[in-house]
PDB file of C-alpha atoms in Angstrom:
ATOM      1  CA  MET A   1     -19.516  29.816 -37.009  1.00 56.00           C
ATOM      2  CA  LYS A   2     -16.946  27.364 -38.327  1.00 61.00           C
ATOM      3  CA  ILE A   3     -14.697  28.002 -35.301  1.00 59.00           C
ATOM      4  CA  GLN A   4     -17.609  27.262 -32.940  1.00 51.00           C
ATOM      5  CA  LYS A   5     -18.168  23.909 -34.656  1.00 47.00           C
ATOM      6  CA  ILE A   6     -14.476  23.067 -34.360  1.00 49.00           C
ATOM      7  CA  ILE A   7     -14.476  23.990 -30.654  1.00 49.00           C
ATOM      8  CA  TYR A   8     -17.660  21.965 -30.101  1.00 46.00           C
ATOM      9  CA  LEU A   9     -16.143  18.953 -31.892  1.00 43.00           C
ATOM     10  CA  PHE A  10     -12.929  19.260 -29.859  1.00 47.00           C
ATOM     11  CA  CYS A  11     -14.899  19.383 -26.587  1.00 43.00           C
ATOM     12  CA  LEU A  12     -16.980  16.376 -27.621  1.00 42.00           C
ATOM     13  CA  ILE A  13     -13.882  14.330 -28.465  1.00 48.00           C
ATOM     14  CA  SER A  14     -12.214  15.358 -25.186  1.00 44.00           C
ATOM     15  CA  PHE A  15     -15.289  14.364 -23.169  1.00 42.00           C
ATOM     16  CA  ASN A  16     -15.503  10.981 -24.885  1.00 41.00           C
ATOM     17  CA  SER A  17     -11.813  10.348 -24.199  1.00 41.00           C
ATOM     18  CA  LEU A  18     -12.260  11.128 -20.514  1.00 44.00           C
ATOM     19  CA  SER A  19     -15.351   8.981 -20.136  1.00 43.00           C
ATOM     20  CA  ALA A  20     -13.655   6.080 -21.939  1.00 46.00           C
ATOM     21  CA  GLN A  21     -10.806   5.899 -19.398  1.00 60.00           C
ATOM     22  CA  GLU A  22     -10.679   2.637 -17.512  1.00 70.00           C
ATOM     23  CA  SER A  23     -11.938   2.709 -13.941  1.00 84.00           C
ATOM     24  CA  CYS A  24      -9.500   1.690 -11.240  1.00 92.00           C
ATOM     25  CA  LEU A  25     -12.250  -0.638 -10.062  1.00 95.00           C
ATOM     26  CA  SER A  26     -11.594  -3.687 -12.195  1.00 96.00           C
ATOM     27  CA  ASP A  27     -10.681  -7.148 -10.981  1.00 96.00           C
ATOM     28  CA  LYS A  28      -7.166  -6.809 -12.409  1.00 96.00           C
ATOM     29  CA  ASN A  29      -6.517  -3.317 -11.019  1.00 96.00           C
ATOM     30  CA  LEU A  30      -7.853  -4.113  -7.550  1.00 97.00           C
ATOM     31  CA  LYS A  31      -5.653  -7.192  -7.310  1.00 98.00           C
ATOM     32  CA  GLN A  32      -2.610  -5.157  -8.408  1.00 97.00           C
ATOM     33  CA  ILE A  33      -3.348  -2.408  -5.887  1.00 97.00           C
ATOM     34  CA  ASP A  34      -3.841  -5.000  -3.175  1.00 97.00           C
ATOM     35  CA  LEU A  35      -0.513  -6.671  -3.980  1.00 97.00           C
ATOM     36  CA  ALA A  36       1.076  -3.226  -3.696  1.00 97.00           C
ATOM     37  CA  TRP A  37      -0.499  -2.955  -0.208  1.00 97.00           C
ATOM     38  CA  GLU A  38       1.105  -6.272   0.772  1.00 95.00           C
ATOM     39  CA  LYS A  39       4.481  -5.124  -0.557  1.00 95.00           C
ATOM     40  CA  ALA A  40       4.139  -1.814   1.311  1.00 96.00           C
ATOM     41  CA  GLN A  41       3.422  -3.755   4.516  1.00 94.00           C
ATOM     42  CA  MET A  42       6.532  -5.865   4.045  1.00 92.00           C
ATOM     43  CA  ASN A  43       8.764  -2.878   3.274  1.00 93.00           C
ATOM     44  CA  SER A  44       7.157  -0.261   5.569  1.00 94.00           C
ATOM     45  CA  ASN A  45       6.524   2.027   2.594  1.00 96.00           C
ATOM     46  CA  VAL A  46       5.456   5.279   4.260  1.00 97.00           C
ATOM     47  CA  ASP A  47       4.845   7.063   0.941  1.00 98.00           C
ATOM     48  CA  PHE A  48       2.481   4.314  -0.201  1.00 98.00           C
ATOM     49  CA  PHE A  49       0.441   4.649   2.993  1.00 98.00           C
ATOM     50  CA  LYS A  50       0.311   8.432   2.722  1.00 98.00           C
ATOM     51  CA  THR A  51      -0.988   8.380  -0.850  1.00 97.00           C
ATOM     52  CA  ASN A  52      -3.134   5.230  -0.979  1.00 98.00           C
ATOM     53  CA  LEU A  53      -5.036   5.227   2.325  1.00 98.00           C
ATOM     54  CA  SER A  54      -8.127   7.386   2.645  1.00 97.00           C
ATOM     55  CA  LYS A  55      -8.045  10.065   5.325  1.00 96.00           C
ATOM     56  CA  ASP A  56     -10.642   8.086   7.318  1.00 97.00           C
ATOM     57  CA  PHE A  57      -8.942   4.695   6.828  1.00 98.00           C
ATOM     58  CA  VAL A  58      -9.584   2.053   9.492  1.00 98.00           C
ATOM     59  CA  TRP A  59      -7.876  -1.311  10.029  1.00 98.00           C
ATOM     60  CA  VAL A  60      -9.422  -3.810  12.419  1.00 97.00           C
ATOM     61  CA  HIS A  61      -6.856  -6.448  13.386  1.00 94.00           C
ATOM     62  CA  ASN A  62      -7.307  -9.938  14.815  1.00 91.00           C
ATOM     63  CA  ASN A  63     -10.238 -10.058  17.267  1.00 86.00           C
ATOM     64  CA  ALA A  64     -10.270  -6.224  17.267  1.00 88.00           C
ATOM     65  CA  LYS A  65      -7.319  -6.235  19.682  1.00 92.00           C
ATOM     66  CA  THR A  66      -5.908  -3.368  17.651  1.00 93.00           C
ATOM     67  CA  ILE A  67      -7.756  -0.840  15.524  1.00 96.00           C
ATOM     68  CA  ASP A  68      -5.552   1.454  13.452  1.00 97.00           C
ATOM     69  CA  ASP A  69      -6.278   4.617  11.547  1.00 98.00           C
ATOM     70  CA  LYS A  70      -4.138   6.087   8.765  1.00 98.00           C
ATOM     71  CA  LYS A  71      -1.908   7.952  11.203  1.00 98.00           C
ATOM     72  CA  ALA A  72      -1.179   4.787  13.214  1.00 98.00           C
ATOM     73  CA  VAL A  73      -0.216   2.833  10.081  1.00 97.00           C
ATOM     74  CA  ILE A  74       2.110   5.615   8.925  1.00 98.00           C
ATOM     75  CA  ASN A  75       3.672   6.065  12.374  1.00 97.00           C
ATOM     76  CA  ARG A  76       4.319   2.321  12.726  1.00 95.00           C
ATOM     77  CA  ALA A  77       5.970   2.227   9.281  1.00 95.00           C
ATOM     78  CA  LYS A  78       8.125   5.249  10.176  1.00 97.00           C
ATOM     79  CA  ARG A  79       9.143   3.559  13.437  1.00 95.00           C
ATOM     80  CA  TYR A  80      10.084   0.340  11.601  1.00 92.00           C
ATOM     81  CA  VAL A  81      12.146   2.288   9.053  1.00 93.00           C
ATOM     82  CA  LYS A  82      13.877   4.326  11.763  1.00 94.00           C
ATOM     83  CA  ASN A  83      14.695   1.240  13.851  1.00 92.00           C
ATOM     84  CA  LYS A  84      15.492  -0.885  10.769  1.00 87.00           C
ATOM     85  CA  VAL A  85      12.804  -3.403  11.717  1.00 81.00           C
ATOM     86  CA  LYS A  86      11.563  -5.725   8.992  1.00 79.00           C
ATOM     87  CA  TYR A  87       8.060  -6.812   9.998  1.00 73.00           C
ATOM     88  CA  SER A  88       8.011  -9.818   7.720  1.00 77.00           C
ATOM     89  CA  TYR A  89      10.396 -11.851   5.626  1.00 80.00           C
ATOM     90  CA  ALA A  90       7.760 -12.884   3.085  1.00 87.00           C
ATOM     91  CA  ARG A  91       4.087 -12.218   2.345  1.00 90.00           C
ATOM     92  CA  THR A  92       2.060 -14.105  -0.233  1.00 91.00           C
ATOM     93  CA  THR A  93      -1.631 -13.991  -1.010  1.00 94.00           C
ATOM     94  CA  GLU A  94      -3.881 -16.892  -1.952  1.00 94.00           C
ATOM     95  CA  ASN A  95      -7.489 -17.404  -3.051  1.00 96.00           C
ATOM     96  CA  VAL A  96      -7.913 -13.690  -3.774  1.00 97.00           C
ATOM     97  CA  THR A  97     -11.312 -12.591  -5.083  1.00 98.00           C
ATOM     98  CA  THR A  98     -12.917  -9.243  -5.796  1.00 98.00           C
ATOM     99  CA  ILE A  99     -16.427  -7.846  -5.575  1.00 98.00           C
ATOM    100  CA  ILE A 100     -17.184  -4.595  -7.359  1.00 97.00           C
ATOM    101  CA  PHE A 101     -20.282  -2.498  -6.757  1.00 97.00           C
ATOM    102  CA  ASP A 102     -20.631   0.993  -8.190  1.00 94.00           C
ATOM    103  CA  LYS A 103     -17.607   3.000  -6.920  1.00 94.00           C
ATOM    104  CA  THR A 104     -16.563   0.420  -4.314  1.00 97.00           C
ATOM    105  CA  GLY A 105     -14.415  -2.697  -4.571  1.00 98.00           C
ATOM    106  CA  VAL A 106     -13.786  -5.387  -1.991  1.00 98.00           C
ATOM    107  CA  VAL A 107     -10.747  -7.650  -2.143  1.00 99.00           C
ATOM    108  CA  ASN A 108     -10.601 -10.699   0.090  1.00 97.00           C
ATOM    109  CA  GLY A 109      -8.464 -13.765   0.470  1.00 97.00           C
ATOM    110  CA  PHE A 110      -5.629 -15.104   2.577  1.00 96.00           C
ATOM    111  CA  THR A 111      -2.194 -13.685   3.313  1.00 95.00           C
ATOM    112  CA  VAL A 112       0.558 -16.040   4.400  1.00 93.00           C
ATOM    113  CA  VAL A 113       3.098 -14.094   6.463  1.00 91.00           C
ATOM    114  CA  GLN A 114       6.500 -15.450   7.319  1.00 89.00           C
ATOM    115  CA  LYS A 115       8.117 -13.214   9.938  1.00 84.00           C
ATOM    116  CA  THR A 116      11.635 -14.683   9.576  1.00 83.00           C
ATOM    117  CA  VAL A 117      13.314 -17.258   7.333  1.00 84.00           C
ATOM    118  CA  ASP A 118      12.887 -19.981   9.957  1.00 87.00           C
ATOM    119  CA  ALA A 119       9.524 -18.908  11.384  1.00 85.00           C
ATOM    120  CA  LYS A 120       6.346 -20.885  10.977  1.00 89.00           C
ATOM    121  CA  PRO A 121       4.010 -18.965   8.628  1.00 90.00           C
ATOM    122  CA  VAL A 122       0.962 -17.214  10.040  1.00 91.00           C
ATOM    123  CA  ILE A 123      -2.151 -17.176   7.869  1.00 93.00           C
ATOM    124  CA  TYR A 124      -4.561 -14.260   7.902  1.00 94.00           C
ATOM    125  CA  HIS A 125      -7.889 -13.875   6.186  1.00 96.00           C
ATOM    126  CA  PHE A 126      -8.267 -10.335   4.910  1.00 97.00           C
ATOM    127  CA  MET A 127     -11.044  -8.187   3.537  1.00 98.00           C
ATOM    128  CA  ARG A 128     -10.087  -4.780   2.178  1.00 98.00           C
ATOM    129  CA  THR A 129     -12.460  -2.155   0.828  1.00 99.00           C
ATOM    130  CA  TYR A 130     -11.385   0.269  -1.878  1.00 98.00           C
ATOM    131  CA  ALA A 131     -13.296   3.271  -3.202  1.00 98.00           C
ATOM    132  CA  GLU A 132     -12.743   5.209  -6.386  1.00 96.00           C
ATOM    133  CA  ASN A 133     -11.935   8.846  -5.703  1.00 92.00           C
ATOM    134  CA  ASN A 134     -11.196  11.126  -8.670  1.00 89.00           C
ATOM    135  CA  GLY A 135     -10.256   8.120 -10.809  1.00 90.00           C
ATOM    136  CA  LYS A 136      -7.923   6.600  -8.202  1.00 94.00           C
ATOM    137  CA  CYS A 137      -8.647   3.675  -5.915  1.00 96.00           C
ATOM    138  CA  VAL A 138      -7.938   4.361  -2.252  1.00 98.00           C
ATOM    139  CA  LEU A 139      -8.056   1.876   0.597  1.00 98.00           C
ATOM    140  CA  ILE A 140     -10.759   2.876   3.061  1.00 98.00           C
ATOM    141  CA  ALA A 141     -10.959  -0.192   5.322  1.00 99.00           C
ATOM    142  CA  ASN A 142      -9.050  -3.363   6.130  1.00 98.00           C
ATOM    143  CA  HIS A 143     -10.014  -6.280   8.342  1.00 98.00           C
ATOM    144  CA  THR A 144      -7.557  -9.068   9.110  1.00 97.00           C
ATOM    145  CA  MET A 145      -8.041 -12.213  11.166  1.00 95.00           C
ATOM    146  CA  ALA A 146      -5.518 -14.947  11.962  1.00 94.00           C
ATOM    147  CA  VAL A 147      -6.828 -18.363  10.967  1.00 93.00           C
ATOM    148  CA  ASP A 148      -5.973 -21.864  12.082  1.00 84.00           C
ATOM    149  CA  LYS A 149      -4.117 -23.470   9.180  1.00 71.00           C
ATOM    150  CA  SER A 150      -5.495 -26.908  10.034  1.00 67.00           C
ATOM    151  CA  LYS A 151      -9.043 -25.616   9.387  1.00 61.00           C
ATOM    152  CA  TRP A 152      -8.176 -23.823   6.189  1.00 57.00           C
TER     153      TRP A 152
END
């Protein structure tokens, strides 16, 4: 009987520890994950894309001229690595906000992309949707749109 109580107490403590773990869906975590996405874009980080994009990931680019799935993002990154292409010299984000609802988080703001040292920066508005899956946030959708800097 005493052993059963000890086992019960152990299980109760273990359950409470698991349920007390912080969700990946917090403002701070989402912003960190999103910065990692930007860094992965700049460095063509194939491993990041393989592990952090959902299997049904979709990316709608400017005016829907291009719509990528996970495979397209990974293949482009592999091609850039193979050909030693650096897509951008610098990427910074501004005015980043998050919205969290249940097991879904949306991160939106602006990314300033400088393709080369001397290039004029291009500004994109982005909206990325993350979902919590087994305690990990994965990127399920991304929408980017170039914006006119004079109107921003």
